Amino acid sequence: MRNILVTGGAGFIGSNFIKYVLKNFDYNIINFDKLTYAGNLENLSDIETDKRYTFIKGDICNENQVEECIKKYKVDAIVNFAAESHVDRSILGAREFIITNILGTQVLLDAVKKFSIEKFLQVSTDEVYGSLPEDQKEIKFTEKTPLDPSSPYSASKASADLLCIAYFRTHKLPVLITRCSNNYGPYQFPEKLIPLMIAKALNNEKLPVYGDGMNIRDWLYVEDHCSAICKVLEFGKFGEIYNIGGNNEWHNIDIVRLILNKLSKSEDLILFVKDRPGHDRRYAIDSTKIKNELNWEPKHKFEDGIDKTIKWYIENQNWWKKVMSGEYLKYYELNYSQKIV
Ligand code: NAD
Ligand code: TYD
């Protein structure tokens, strides 16, 4: 395996992944990205001149573009990050989610088959499992938990996972699936909870908390997700699913209070708003399989990861101020105006 096609590499996790790989391995990376609102080449400005890195603007739903890229760069493996990734946007409109997340994955799987690609890793999410009871802390998602998605986003990711498994069984494709919990860290688009709350607090604007703020997420520092993907890519068994989690459950409201506290801002900035429809109550990952079989564990403690993340958003205000303009403002108005009670 020498040439890795990373789809969606200009987004949050993909760009962190590319930098992680270039720092720790000797692979050539071809970043294939459509550059939607969430794709930003500035995320990669520090490595764009690395000889092992190439950027191609392309759409995973476009068979010709995908095939030309695979032929030209003699791709050996594909890691698929490309997706519409935000639950709230999928509630406002599901179509793009179905097209990119499902159809796009099918196009990639067919290309894997046609060009006998060595490995295909599908980056999936714990959201495919639906919601856990909040009062039974001993219950977590394992790889055997039935799929039970709640949002159009998670339904589209679950569909893509099923396609991957079907191609493994039917066509014996070298497929690997990872399902990770919520990531946080530098370069996350400020529509997701942690960067949105940091940006709002820095701007002294209201921080919109959905429902009672007691929903639980299991937070993982993005670099730990990247190291887990590398482990699965190198040593994972074809046809297998690997859960990746931080063993780090937080109520949303406690995350919001922590951010305000660290920025010395008043809790009066918190604004409880109408709940997200179909809002999953709790996510928590059981990472026993990847720990035992591939010897992976997260390295970052939450206290350090959140400090690093807040520092990055303080030092990179131009980055997030730029992406929180234009199209984003329209989305913000559409999503949040419906939620103010
Ligand atoms: P993101 O929204 O930040 O980035 C998605 C990237 O995909 C963008 O660069 C975008 O331009 C690109 N893209 C979108 N449609 C495309 C298309 N048709 N063709 C080519 N490129 C396209 O997402 P993220 O948070 O970095 O998530 C990456 C992947 O990880 C997604 O598949 C997501 O489901 C999964 N995931 C995310 C999290 C999380 O907490 N963010 C957790 C678990 C899994
Ligand atoms: P998010 O970052 O969108 O990730 P996901 O929905 O994929 O877990 O949201 C994380 C949690 O934060 C989720 O329970 C919804 C909540 N949330 C808010 O309370 N307010 C907000 O403005 C956003 C974006 C999310």
mmCIF file of C-alpha atoms and ligand atoms in Angstrom:
data_model
loop_
_atom_site.group_PDB
_atom_site.id
_atom_site.type_symbol
_atom_site.label_atom_id
_atom_site.label_comp_id
_atom_site.label_asym_id
_atom_site.label_seq_id
_atom_site.Cartn_x
_atom_site.Cartn_y
_atom_site.Cartn_z
ATOM 1 C CA MET A 1 0.000 0.000 0.000
ATOM 2 C CA ARG A 2 1.671 3.253 -1.172
ATOM 3 C CA ASN A 3 -0.921 5.568 -2.708
ATOM 4 C CA ILE A 4 -3.928 6.362 -0.551
ATOM 5 C CA LEU A 5 -6.977 8.142 -1.904
ATOM 6 C CA VAL A 6 -8.546 10.170 0.901
ATOM 7 C CA THR A 7 -12.027 11.345 -0.041
ATOM 8 C CA GLY A 8 -13.384 14.350 1.867
ATOM 9 C CA GLY A 9 -9.851 15.267 2.953
ATOM 10 C CA ALA A 10 -10.592 18.999 3.061
ATOM 11 C CA GLY A 11 -13.099 18.596 5.890
ATOM 12 C CA PHE A 12 -12.533 18.464 9.626
ATOM 13 C CA ILE A 13 -11.442 14.861 10.237
ATOM 14 C CA GLY A 14 -10.069 14.258 6.736
ATOM 15 C CA SER A 15 -7.655 17.196 6.943
ATOM 16 C CA ASN A 16 -6.486 16.145 10.406
ATOM 17 C CA PHE A 17 -6.062 12.599 9.048
ATOM 18 C CA ILE A 18 -3.937 13.702 6.078
ATOM 19 C CA LYS A 19 -1.591 15.633 8.364
ATOM 20 C CA TYR A 20 -1.419 12.718 10.803
ATOM 21 C CA VAL A 21 -0.510 10.274 8.020
ATOM 22 C CA LEU A 22 2.108 12.535 6.434
ATOM 23 C CA LYS A 23 3.691 13.019 9.861
ATOM 24 C CA ASN A 24 3.718 9.373 10.894
ATOM 25 C CA PHE A 25 3.838 7.266 7.686
ATOM 26 C CA ASP A 26 5.418 7.268 4.269
ATOM 27 C CA TYR A 27 2.318 7.068 2.082
ATOM 28 C CA ASN A 28 1.410 9.296 -0.847
ATOM 29 C CA ILE A 29 -1.940 10.978 -0.279
ATOM 30 C CA ILE A 30 -4.396 12.016 -2.960
ATOM 31 C CA ASN A 31 -7.064 14.234 -1.427
ATOM 32 C CA PHE A 32 -10.266 14.007 -3.506
ATOM 33 C CA ASP A 33 -12.839 16.530 -2.323
ATOM 34 C CA LYS A 34 -15.826 18.342 -3.816
ATOM 35 C CA LEU A 35 -15.203 21.389 -1.606
ATOM 36 C CA THR A 36 -18.735 21.798 -0.302
ATOM 37 C CA TYR A 37 -19.372 24.432 2.394
ATOM 38 C CA ALA A 38 -17.542 22.077 4.797
ATOM 39 C CA GLY A 39 -14.438 21.555 2.669
ATOM 40 C CA ASN A 40 -11.692 24.116 3.126
ATOM 41 C CA LEU A 41 -8.238 23.898 1.571
ATOM 42 C CA GLU A 42 -6.934 26.345 4.179
ATOM 43 C CA ASN A 43 -7.106 23.393 6.585
ATOM 44 C CA LEU A 44 -4.189 21.915 4.638
ATOM 45 C CA SER A 45 -2.124 25.024 3.861
ATOM 46 C CA ASP A 46 0.778 23.845 6.036
ATOM 47 C CA ILE A 47 1.281 20.620 4.034
ATOM 48 C CA GLU A 48 0.103 21.592 0.544
ATOM 49 C CA THR A 49 3.680 21.720 -0.791
ATOM 50 C CA ASP A 50 4.586 18.280 0.581
ATOM 51 C CA LYS A 51 5.660 16.158 -2.428
ATOM 52 C CA ARG A 52 3.633 13.217 -1.121
ATOM 53 C CA TYR A 53 0.377 15.250 -1.226
ATOM 54 C CA THR A 54 -1.932 15.971 -4.203
ATOM 55 C CA PHE A 55 -5.320 17.679 -4.226
ATOM 56 C CA ILE A 56 -8.035 16.812 -6.756
ATOM 57 C CA LYS A 57 -11.360 18.635 -6.810
ATOM 58 C CA GLY A 58 -13.945 15.956 -7.464
ATOM 59 C CA ASP A 59 -17.280 14.463 -6.479
ATOM 60 C CA ILE A 60 -17.466 10.873 -5.203
ATOM 61 C CA CYS A 61 -20.841 10.560 -6.965
ATOM 62 C CA ASN A 62 -19.126 11.162 -10.325
ATOM 63 C CA GLU A 63 -17.943 7.792 -11.604
ATOM 64 C CA ASN A 64 -15.677 9.271 -14.317
ATOM 65 C CA GLN A 65 -13.898 11.613 -11.938
ATOM 66 C CA VAL A 66 -13.368 8.822 -9.412
ATOM 67 C CA GLU A 67 -12.077 6.354 -12.032
ATOM 68 C CA GLU A 68 -9.749 8.876 -13.718
ATOM 69 C CA CYS A 69 -8.254 9.761 -10.363
ATOM 70 C CA ILE A 70 -7.711 6.105 -9.406
ATOM 71 C CA LYS A 71 -6.009 5.351 -12.734
ATOM 72 C CA LYS A 72 -3.855 8.476 -12.811
ATOM 73 C CA TYR A 73 -2.515 8.128 -9.269
ATOM 74 C CA LYS A 74 -2.370 4.313 -9.166
ATOM 75 C CA VAL A 75 -4.456 4.238 -6.020
ATOM 76 C CA ASP A 76 -3.858 1.250 -3.714
ATOM 77 C CA ALA A 77 -6.289 2.080 -0.893
ATOM 78 C CA ILE A 78 -9.249 4.383 -0.267
ATOM 79 C CA VAL A 79 -10.299 5.991 3.014
ATOM 80 C CA ASN A 80 -13.771 7.492 2.582
ATOM 81 C CA PHE A 81 -14.461 10.544 4.763
ATOM 82 C CA ALA A 82 -16.534 12.349 2.108
ATOM 83 C CA ALA A 83 -20.008 12.958 3.443
ATOM 84 C CA GLU A 84 -22.672 15.413 4.384
ATOM 85 C CA SER A 85 -22.067 15.216 8.121
ATOM 86 C CA HIS A 86 -24.406 17.501 10.055
ATOM 87 C CA VAL A 87 -27.606 16.106 11.623
ATOM 88 C CA ASP A 88 -29.422 19.470 11.742
ATOM 89 C CA ARG A 89 -28.835 20.071 8.036
ATOM 90 C CA SER A 90 -30.173 16.567 7.277
ATOM 91 C CA ILE A 91 -33.370 17.504 9.128
ATOM 92 C CA LEU A 92 -33.738 20.655 7.004
ATOM 93 C CA GLY A 93 -33.172 18.616 3.806
ATOM 94 C CA ALA A 94 -32.100 14.983 3.352
ATOM 95 C CA ARG A 95 -31.447 14.808 -0.375
ATOM 96 C CA GLU A 96 -27.746 15.713 -0.438
ATOM 97 C CA PHE A 97 -27.189 13.210 2.388
ATOM 98 C CA ILE A 98 -28.730 10.393 0.390
ATOM 99 C CA ILE A 99 -26.811 11.353 -2.751
ATOM 100 C CA THR A 100 -23.335 11.772 -1.294
ATOM 101 C CA ASN A 101 -23.436 9.388 1.641
ATOM 102 C CA ILE A 102 -25.143 6.453 -0.094
ATOM 103 C CA LEU A 103 -24.758 6.891 -3.854
ATOM 104 C CA GLY A 104 -21.216 8.226 -3.427
ATOM 105 C CA THR A 105 -20.234 5.171 -1.383
ATOM 106 C CA GLN A 106 -21.699 2.872 -4.045
ATOM 107 C CA VAL A 107 -19.635 4.633 -6.743
ATOM 108 C CA LEU A 108 -16.480 4.153 -4.662
ATOM 109 C CA LEU A 109 -17.279 0.488 -3.962
ATOM 110 C CA ASP A 110 -17.772 -0.191 -7.672
ATOM 111 C CA ALA A 111 -14.435 1.501 -8.372
ATOM 112 C CA VAL A 112 -12.759 -0.674 -5.714
ATOM 113 C CA LYS A 113 -14.131 -3.700 -7.550
ATOM 114 C CA LYS A 114 -13.214 -2.496 -11.029
ATOM 115 C CA PHE A 115 -9.631 -1.532 -10.175
ATOM 116 C CA SER A 116 -8.947 -4.270 -7.594
ATOM 117 C CA ILE A 117 -8.107 -1.712 -4.921
ATOM 118 C CA GLU A 118 -6.261 -3.362 -1.985
ATOM 119 C CA LYS A 119 -8.311 -1.816 0.827
ATOM 120 C CA PHE A 120 -11.423 0.318 1.272
ATOM 121 C CA LEU A 121 -12.054 1.911 4.654
ATOM 122 C CA GLN A 122 -15.477 3.428 5.251
ATOM 123 C CA VAL A 123 -15.439 6.094 7.981
ATOM 124 C CA SER A 124 -18.787 5.664 9.700
ATOM 125 C CA THR A 125 -20.343 6.856 12.919
ATOM 126 C CA ASP A 126 -21.782 5.579 16.202
ATOM 127 C CA GLU A 127 -24.991 7.425 15.272
ATOM 128 C CA VAL A 128 -26.011 4.419 13.135
ATOM 129 C CA TYR A 129 -26.865 2.618 16.410
ATOM 130 C CA GLY A 130 -29.466 5.187 17.508
ATOM 131 C CA SER A 131 -29.891 6.169 21.132
ATOM 132 C CA LEU A 132 -28.897 4.524 24.442
ATOM 133 C CA PRO A 133 -30.833 4.698 27.721
ATOM 134 C CA GLU A 134 -29.307 7.392 29.917
ATOM 135 C CA ASP A 135 -29.933 5.587 33.205
ATOM 136 C CA GLN A 136 -28.131 2.334 32.306
ATOM 137 C CA LYS A 137 -24.518 3.400 32.141
ATOM 138 C CA GLU A 138 -23.314 -0.184 31.727
ATOM 139 C CA ILE A 139 -24.957 -0.375 28.275
ATOM 140 C CA LYS A 140 -22.778 0.901 25.436
ATOM 141 C CA PHE A 141 -22.698 0.418 21.659
ATOM 142 C CA THR A 142 -20.789 -2.681 20.576
ATOM 143 C CA GLU A 143 -20.217 -3.724 16.975
ATOM 144 C CA LYS A 144 -23.153 -6.128 17.409
ATOM 145 C CA THR A 145 -25.664 -3.470 18.499
ATOM 146 C CA PRO A 146 -28.469 -3.430 15.879
ATOM 147 C CA LEU A 147 -28.623 -0.482 13.495
ATOM 148 C CA ASP A 148 -31.377 1.908 14.603
ATOM 149 C CA PRO A 149 -30.665 5.350 13.135
ATOM 150 C CA SER A 150 -32.815 8.357 14.120
ATOM 151 C CA SER A 151 -31.865 11.142 11.690
ATOM 152 C CA PRO A 152 -31.674 11.268 7.894
ATOM 153 C CA TYR A 153 -27.908 11.716 8.381
ATOM 154 C CA SER A 154 -27.476 8.576 10.465
ATOM 155 C CA ALA A 155 -29.886 6.621 8.245
ATOM 156 C CA SER A 156 -27.736 7.516 5.227
ATOM 157 C CA LYS A 157 -24.549 6.446 7.047
ATOM 158 C CA ALA A 158 -26.191 3.165 8.118
ATOM 159 C CA SER A 159 -27.254 2.539 4.502
ATOM 160 C CA ALA A 160 -23.684 3.086 3.315
ATOM 161 C CA ASP A 161 -22.393 0.644 5.950
ATOM 162 C CA LEU A 162 -24.864 -1.991 4.766
ATOM 163 C CA LEU A 163 -23.715 -1.502 1.169
ATOM 164 C CA CYS A 164 -20.085 -1.962 2.257
ATOM 165 C CA ILE A 165 -20.940 -5.210 4.037
ATOM 166 C CA ALA A 166 -22.979 -6.400 1.049
ATOM 167 C CA TYR A 167 -20.045 -5.740 -1.323
ATOM 168 C CA PHE A 168 -17.731 -7.605 1.058
ATOM 169 C CA ARG A 169 -20.038 -10.645 1.079
ATOM 170 C CA THR A 170 -21.076 -10.600 -2.581
ATOM 171 C CA HIS A 171 -17.945 -9.389 -4.348
ATOM 172 C CA LYS A 172 -15.354 -10.252 -1.665
ATOM 173 C CA LEU A 173 -14.226 -6.646 -1.593
ATOM 174 C CA PRO A 174 -11.526 -5.704 0.975
ATOM 175 C CA VAL A 175 -13.828 -3.549 3.070
ATOM 176 C CA LEU A 176 -13.210 -2.161 6.569
ATOM 177 C CA ILE A 177 -15.712 -0.073 8.572
ATOM 178 C CA THR A 178 -14.994 2.215 11.527
ATOM 179 C CA ARG A 179 -17.745 3.703 13.710
ATOM 180 C CA CYS A 180 -16.550 6.568 15.814
ATOM 181 C CA SER A 181 -18.124 8.724 18.513
ATOM 182 C CA ASN A 182 -18.234 12.548 18.439
ATOM 183 C CA ASN A 183 -14.896 14.147 17.507
ATOM 184 C CA TYR A 184 -13.578 17.519 18.602
ATOM 185 C CA GLY A 185 -10.397 19.443 17.820
ATOM 186 C CA PRO A 186 -8.937 22.036 15.427
ATOM 187 C CA TYR A 187 -10.593 22.753 12.065
ATOM 188 C CA GLN A 188 -14.063 21.503 13.064
ATOM 189 C CA PHE A 189 -16.740 23.479 11.245
ATOM 190 C CA PRO A 190 -18.463 25.757 13.787
ATOM 191 C CA GLU A 191 -21.903 24.285 13.156
ATOM 192 C CA LYS A 192 -21.073 21.374 15.505
ATOM 193 C CA LEU A 193 -21.491 21.740 19.278
ATOM 194 C CA ILE A 194 -17.973 22.406 20.615
ATOM 195 C CA PRO A 195 -16.637 24.869 17.994
ATOM 196 C CA LEU A 196 -20.032 26.614 17.767
ATOM 197 C CA MET A 197 -20.090 27.194 21.511
ATOM 198 C CA ILE A 198 -16.477 28.423 21.572
ATOM 199 C CA ALA A 199 -17.143 30.841 18.698
ATOM 200 C CA LYS A 200 -20.382 32.129 20.229
ATOM 201 C CA ALA A 201 -18.726 32.636 23.610
ATOM 202 C CA LEU A 202 -15.779 34.496 22.061
ATOM 203 C CA ASN A 203 -18.292 36.744 20.234
ATOM 204 C CA ASN A 204 -20.326 37.262 23.455
ATOM 205 C CA GLU A 205 -23.378 35.841 21.662
ATOM 206 C CA LYS A 206 -26.027 33.505 23.075
ATOM 207 C CA LEU A 207 -25.099 29.798 23.171
ATOM 208 C CA PRO A 208 -28.116 27.781 21.893
ATOM 209 C CA VAL A 209 -28.566 24.571 23.907
ATOM 210 C CA TYR A 210 -31.130 22.113 22.557
ATOM 211 C CA GLY A 211 -33.890 20.834 24.885
ATOM 212 C CA ASP A 212 -32.819 20.364 28.486
ATOM 213 C CA GLY A 213 -29.105 20.093 27.615
ATOM 214 C CA MET A 214 -28.952 16.652 29.227
ATOM 215 C CA ASN A 215 -28.177 14.659 26.073
ATOM 216 C CA ILE A 216 -24.945 12.736 26.372
ATOM 217 C CA ARG A 217 -22.125 12.407 23.829
ATOM 218 C CA ASP A 218 -18.855 10.443 24.071
ATOM 219 C CA TRP A 219 -16.111 12.887 22.976
ATOM 220 C CA LEU A 220 -12.886 11.842 21.254
ATOM 221 C CA TYR A 221 -9.977 14.100 20.277
ATOM 222 C CA VAL A 222 -9.703 14.052 16.476
ATOM 223 C CA GLU A 223 -6.060 12.886 16.439
ATOM 224 C CA ASP A 224 -7.084 9.773 18.371
ATOM 225 C CA HIS A 225 -9.690 9.026 15.709
ATOM 226 C CA CYS A 226 -6.949 9.404 13.059
ATOM 227 C CA SER A 227 -4.620 6.991 14.865
ATOM 228 C CA ALA A 228 -7.462 4.458 15.155
ATOM 229 C CA ILE A 229 -8.222 4.679 11.425
ATOM 230 C CA CYS A 230 -4.541 4.045 10.665
ATOM 231 C CA LYS A 231 -4.570 0.958 12.902
ATOM 232 C CA VAL A 232 -7.656 -0.410 11.154
ATOM 233 C CA LEU A 233 -6.245 0.400 7.714
ATOM 234 C CA GLU A 234 -2.993 -1.395 8.498
ATOM 235 C CA PHE A 235 -4.145 -4.334 10.596
ATOM 236 C CA GLY A 236 -7.975 -4.565 10.400
ATOM 237 C CA LYS A 237 -9.681 -7.702 9.134
ATOM 238 C CA PHE A 238 -11.741 -7.370 5.947
ATOM 239 C CA GLY A 239 -15.488 -7.356 6.456
ATOM 240 C CA GLU A 240 -15.137 -6.262 10.077
ATOM 241 C CA ILE A 241 -16.532 -3.254 11.925
ATOM 242 C CA TYR A 242 -14.449 -1.441 14.570
ATOM 243 C CA ASN A 243 -16.043 0.906 17.098
ATOM 244 C CA ILE A 244 -13.866 3.842 18.180
ATOM 245 C CA GLY A 245 -14.713 5.853 21.292
ATOM 246 C CA GLY A 246 -13.297 8.163 23.907
ATOM 247 C CA ASN A 247 -14.788 6.512 26.997
ATOM 248 C CA ASN A 248 -15.622 10.109 27.798
ATOM 249 C CA GLU A 249 -19.336 10.812 28.288
ATOM 250 C CA TRP A 250 -20.521 14.362 28.893
ATOM 251 C CA HIS A 251 -23.921 16.027 29.161
ATOM 252 C CA ASN A 252 -24.091 18.811 26.565
ATOM 253 C CA ILE A 253 -24.846 21.427 29.199
ATOM 254 C CA ASP A 254 -21.702 20.515 31.145
ATOM 255 C CA ILE A 255 -19.565 20.922 28.012
ATOM 256 C CA VAL A 256 -21.153 24.336 27.405
ATOM 257 C CA ARG A 257 -20.559 25.420 31.022
ATOM 258 C CA LEU A 258 -16.956 24.177 30.861
ATOM 259 C CA ILE A 259 -16.280 26.229 27.713
ATOM 260 C CA LEU A 260 -17.809 29.371 29.241
ATOM 261 C CA ASN A 261 -15.823 28.820 32.408
ATOM 262 C CA LYS A 262 -12.526 28.360 30.555
ATOM 263 C CA LEU A 263 -13.176 31.562 28.570
ATOM 264 C CA SER A 264 -14.206 33.461 31.742
ATOM 265 C CA LYS A 265 -17.656 34.155 30.292
ATOM 266 C CA SER A 266 -20.961 34.303 32.135
ATOM 267 C CA GLU A 267 -23.401 31.382 32.120
ATOM 268 C CA ASP A 268 -26.073 33.985 31.364
ATOM 269 C CA LEU A 269 -25.027 33.538 27.724
ATOM 270 C CA ILE A 270 -26.694 30.099 27.716
ATOM 271 C CA LEU A 271 -29.996 30.060 25.807
ATOM 272 C CA PHE A 272 -32.139 26.926 26.005
ATOM 273 C CA VAL A 273 -33.916 26.466 22.668
ATOM 274 C CA LYS A 274 -36.453 24.007 21.246
ATOM 275 C CA ASP A 275 -35.108 20.477 20.995
ATOM 276 C CA ARG A 276 -33.801 18.862 17.812
ATOM 277 C CA PRO A 277 -36.512 16.514 16.410
ATOM 278 C CA GLY A 278 -35.562 12.845 16.924
ATOM 279 C CA HIS A 279 -32.709 13.948 19.200
ATOM 280 C CA ASP A 280 -30.729 10.886 20.364
ATOM 281 C CA ARG A 281 -30.407 10.970 24.133
ATOM 282 C CA ARG A 282 -27.129 9.193 24.720
ATOM 283 C CA TYR A 283 -24.174 7.838 22.735
ATOM 284 C CA ALA A 284 -21.442 5.740 24.329
ATOM 285 C CA ILE A 285 -18.975 3.447 22.609
ATOM 286 C CA ASP A 286 -17.557 0.169 23.815
ATOM 287 C CA SER A 287 -14.055 0.127 22.243
ATOM 288 C CA THR A 288 -13.057 -3.289 23.616
ATOM 289 C CA LYS A 289 -12.692 -4.861 20.173
ATOM 290 C CA ILE A 290 -10.231 -2.331 18.708
ATOM 291 C CA LYS A 291 -8.326 -2.266 22.012
ATOM 292 C CA ASN A 292 -7.967 -6.045 22.234
ATOM 293 C CA GLU A 293 -7.537 -6.885 18.563
ATOM 294 C CA LEU A 294 -5.562 -3.891 17.274
ATOM 295 C CA ASN A 295 -4.025 -2.540 20.472
ATOM 296 C CA TRP A 296 -5.560 0.948 20.033
ATOM 297 C CA GLU A 297 -6.441 3.342 22.833
ATOM 298 C CA PRO A 298 -7.028 7.099 22.866
ATOM 299 C CA LYS A 299 -3.938 9.051 23.940
ATOM 300 C CA HIS A 300 -5.483 12.427 24.710
ATOM 301 C CA LYS A 301 -7.135 13.187 28.038
ATOM 302 C CA PHE A 302 -10.259 15.314 27.610
ATOM 303 C CA GLU A 303 -8.865 18.092 29.854
ATOM 304 C CA ASP A 304 -5.847 18.478 27.546
ATOM 305 C CA GLY A 305 -7.773 18.033 24.294
ATOM 306 C CA ILE A 306 -10.382 20.655 25.161
ATOM 307 C CA ASP A 307 -7.690 23.144 26.251
ATOM 308 C CA LYS A 308 -5.805 22.632 22.969
ATOM 309 C CA THR A 309 -9.045 23.021 21.012
ATOM 310 C CA ILE A 310 -10.103 26.229 22.774
ATOM 311 C CA LYS A 311 -6.589 27.658 22.308
ATOM 312 C CA TRP A 312 -6.734 26.819 18.577
ATOM 313 C CA TYR A 313 -10.077 28.632 18.132
ATOM 314 C CA ILE A 314 -8.760 31.662 20.038
ATOM 315 C CA GLU A 315 -5.649 31.780 17.846
ATOM 316 C CA ASN A 316 -7.479 31.127 14.562
ATOM 317 C CA GLN A 317 -10.400 33.544 14.692
ATOM 318 C CA ASN A 318 -9.913 34.475 11.035
ATOM 319 C CA TRP A 319 -10.441 30.845 10.033
ATOM 320 C CA TRP A 320 -13.799 30.468 11.757
ATOM 321 C CA LYS A 321 -15.017 34.008 11.149
ATOM 322 C CA LYS A 322 -14.533 33.445 7.424
ATOM 323 C CA VAL A 323 -16.427 30.122 7.352
ATOM 324 C CA MET A 324 -19.208 31.549 9.536
ATOM 325 C CA SER A 325 -20.219 34.006 6.823
ATOM 326 C CA GLY A 326 -22.116 33.760 3.524
ATOM 327 C CA GLU A 327 -24.015 30.481 3.140
ATOM 328 C CA TYR A 328 -23.503 29.672 6.799
ATOM 329 C CA LEU A 329 -25.489 32.683 7.982
ATOM 330 C CA LYS A 330 -28.478 31.530 5.912
ATOM 331 C CA TYR A 331 -28.241 28.048 7.419
ATOM 332 C CA TYR A 332 -27.932 29.481 10.938
ATOM 333 C CA GLU A 333 -31.030 31.607 10.491
ATOM 334 C CA LEU A 334 -32.998 28.661 9.033
ATOM 335 C CA ASN A 335 -32.016 26.194 11.755
ATOM 336 C CA TYR A 336 -32.124 28.375 14.851
ATOM 337 C CA SER A 337 -35.049 30.707 14.065
ATOM 338 C CA GLN A 338 -37.288 27.612 14.278
ATOM 339 C CA LYS A 339 -35.900 26.735 17.677
ATOM 340 C CA ILE A 340 -36.252 29.950 19.667
ATOM 341 C CA VAL A 341 -39.179 29.430 22.084
HETATM 342 P P1 NAD B 1 -16.998 17.491 7.333
HETATM 343 O O1 NAD B 1 -18.404 17.869 7.025
HETATM 344 O O2 NAD B 1 -16.139 18.419 8.101
HETATM 345 O O3 NAD B 1 -16.214 17.179 5.954
HETATM 346 C C1 NAD B 1 -16.776 16.463 4.894
HETATM 347 C C2 NAD B 1 -15.868 16.645 3.676
HETATM 348 O O4 NAD B 1 -16.413 15.874 2.604
HETATM 349 C C3 NAD B 1 -15.774 18.093 3.185
HETATM 350 O O5 NAD B 1 -14.433 18.409 2.878
HETATM 351 C C4 NAD B 1 -16.618 18.091 1.912
HETATM 352 O O6 NAD B 1 -16.191 19.052 0.955
HETATM 353 C C5 NAD B 1 -16.406 16.670 1.426
HETATM 354 N N1 NAD B 1 -17.488 16.195 0.540
HETATM 355 C C6 NAD B 1 -18.833 16.301 0.769
HETATM 356 N N2 NAD B 1 -19.506 15.754 -0.252
HETATM 357 C C7 NAD B 1 -18.581 15.285 -1.140
HETATM 358 C C8 NAD B 1 -18.657 14.608 -2.379
HETATM 359 N N3 NAD B 1 -19.835 14.310 -2.948
HETATM 360 N N4 NAD B 1 -17.502 14.264 -3.008
HETATM 361 C C9 NAD B 1 -16.299 14.570 -2.469
HETATM 362 N N5 NAD B 1 -16.178 15.223 -1.299
HETATM 363 C C10 NAD B 1 -17.301 15.576 -0.641
HETATM 364 O O7 NAD B 1 -17.094 16.068 8.033
HETATM 365 P P2 NAD B 1 -16.192 15.445 9.208
HETATM 366 O O8 NAD B 1 -16.729 15.875 10.516
HETATM 367 O O9 NAD B 1 -14.766 15.649 8.878
HETATM 368 O O10 NAD B 1 -16.572 13.908 9.040
HETATM 369 C C11 NAD B 1 -15.850 13.082 8.116
HETATM 370 C C12 NAD B 1 -16.460 11.703 8.117
HETATM 371 O O11 NAD B 1 -16.422 11.161 9.441
HETATM 372 C C13 NAD B 1 -17.928 11.674 7.694
HETATM 373 O O12 NAD B 1 -18.126 10.536 6.875
HETATM 374 C C14 NAD B 1 -18.694 11.541 9.007
HETATM 375 O O13 NAD B 1 -19.900 10.839 8.818
HETATM 376 C C15 NAD B 1 -17.711 10.739 9.844
HETATM 377 N N6 NAD B 1 -17.781 10.956 11.306
HETATM 378 C C16 NAD B 1 -17.725 12.212 11.821
HETATM 379 C C17 NAD B 1 -17.748 12.381 13.213
HETATM 380 C C18 NAD B 1 -17.640 13.758 13.837
HETATM 381 O O14 NAD B 1 -17.753 13.875 15.063
HETATM 382 N N7 NAD B 1 -17.411 14.822 13.079
HETATM 383 C C19 NAD B 1 -17.835 11.271 14.054
HETATM 384 C C20 NAD B 1 -17.891 9.992 13.476
HETATM 385 C C21 NAD B 1 -17.850 9.852 12.090
HETATM 386 P P1 TYD B 2 -23.458 17.918 17.101
HETATM 387 O O1 TYD B 2 -22.138 18.543 17.312
HETATM 388 O O2 TYD B 2 -24.351 18.427 16.023
HETATM 389 O O3 TYD B 2 -23.185 16.343 16.909
HETATM 390 P P2 TYD B 2 -24.239 15.106 16.859
HETATM 391 O O4 TYD B 2 -25.598 15.600 16.765
HETATM 392 O O5 TYD B 2 -23.794 14.459 15.594
HETATM 393 O O6 TYD B 2 -23.961 14.311 18.091
HETATM 394 O O7 TYD B 2 -24.274 17.983 18.470
HETATM 395 C C1 TYD B 2 -23.761 17.428 19.660
HETATM 396 C C2 TYD B 2 -24.830 17.581 20.718
HETATM 397 O O8 TYD B 2 -25.017 18.970 20.996
HETATM 398 C C3 TYD B 2 -26.190 17.060 20.294
HETATM 399 O O9 TYD B 2 -26.811 16.438 21.430
HETATM 400 C C4 TYD B 2 -26.962 18.286 19.870
HETATM 401 C C5 TYD B 2 -26.386 19.366 20.785
HETATM 402 N N1 TYD B 2 -26.364 20.736 20.203
HETATM 403 C C6 TYD B 2 -26.914 21.808 20.927
HETATM 404 O O10 TYD B 2 -27.414 21.644 22.047
HETATM 405 N N2 TYD B 2 -26.882 23.056 20.370
HETATM 406 C C7 TYD B 2 -26.351 23.276 19.137
HETATM 407 O O11 TYD B 2 -26.383 24.443 18.662
HETATM 408 C C8 TYD B 2 -25.778 22.170 18.418
HETATM 409 C C9 TYD B 2 -25.172 22.368 17.061
HETATM 410 C C10 TYD B 2 -25.801 20.913 18.992
#
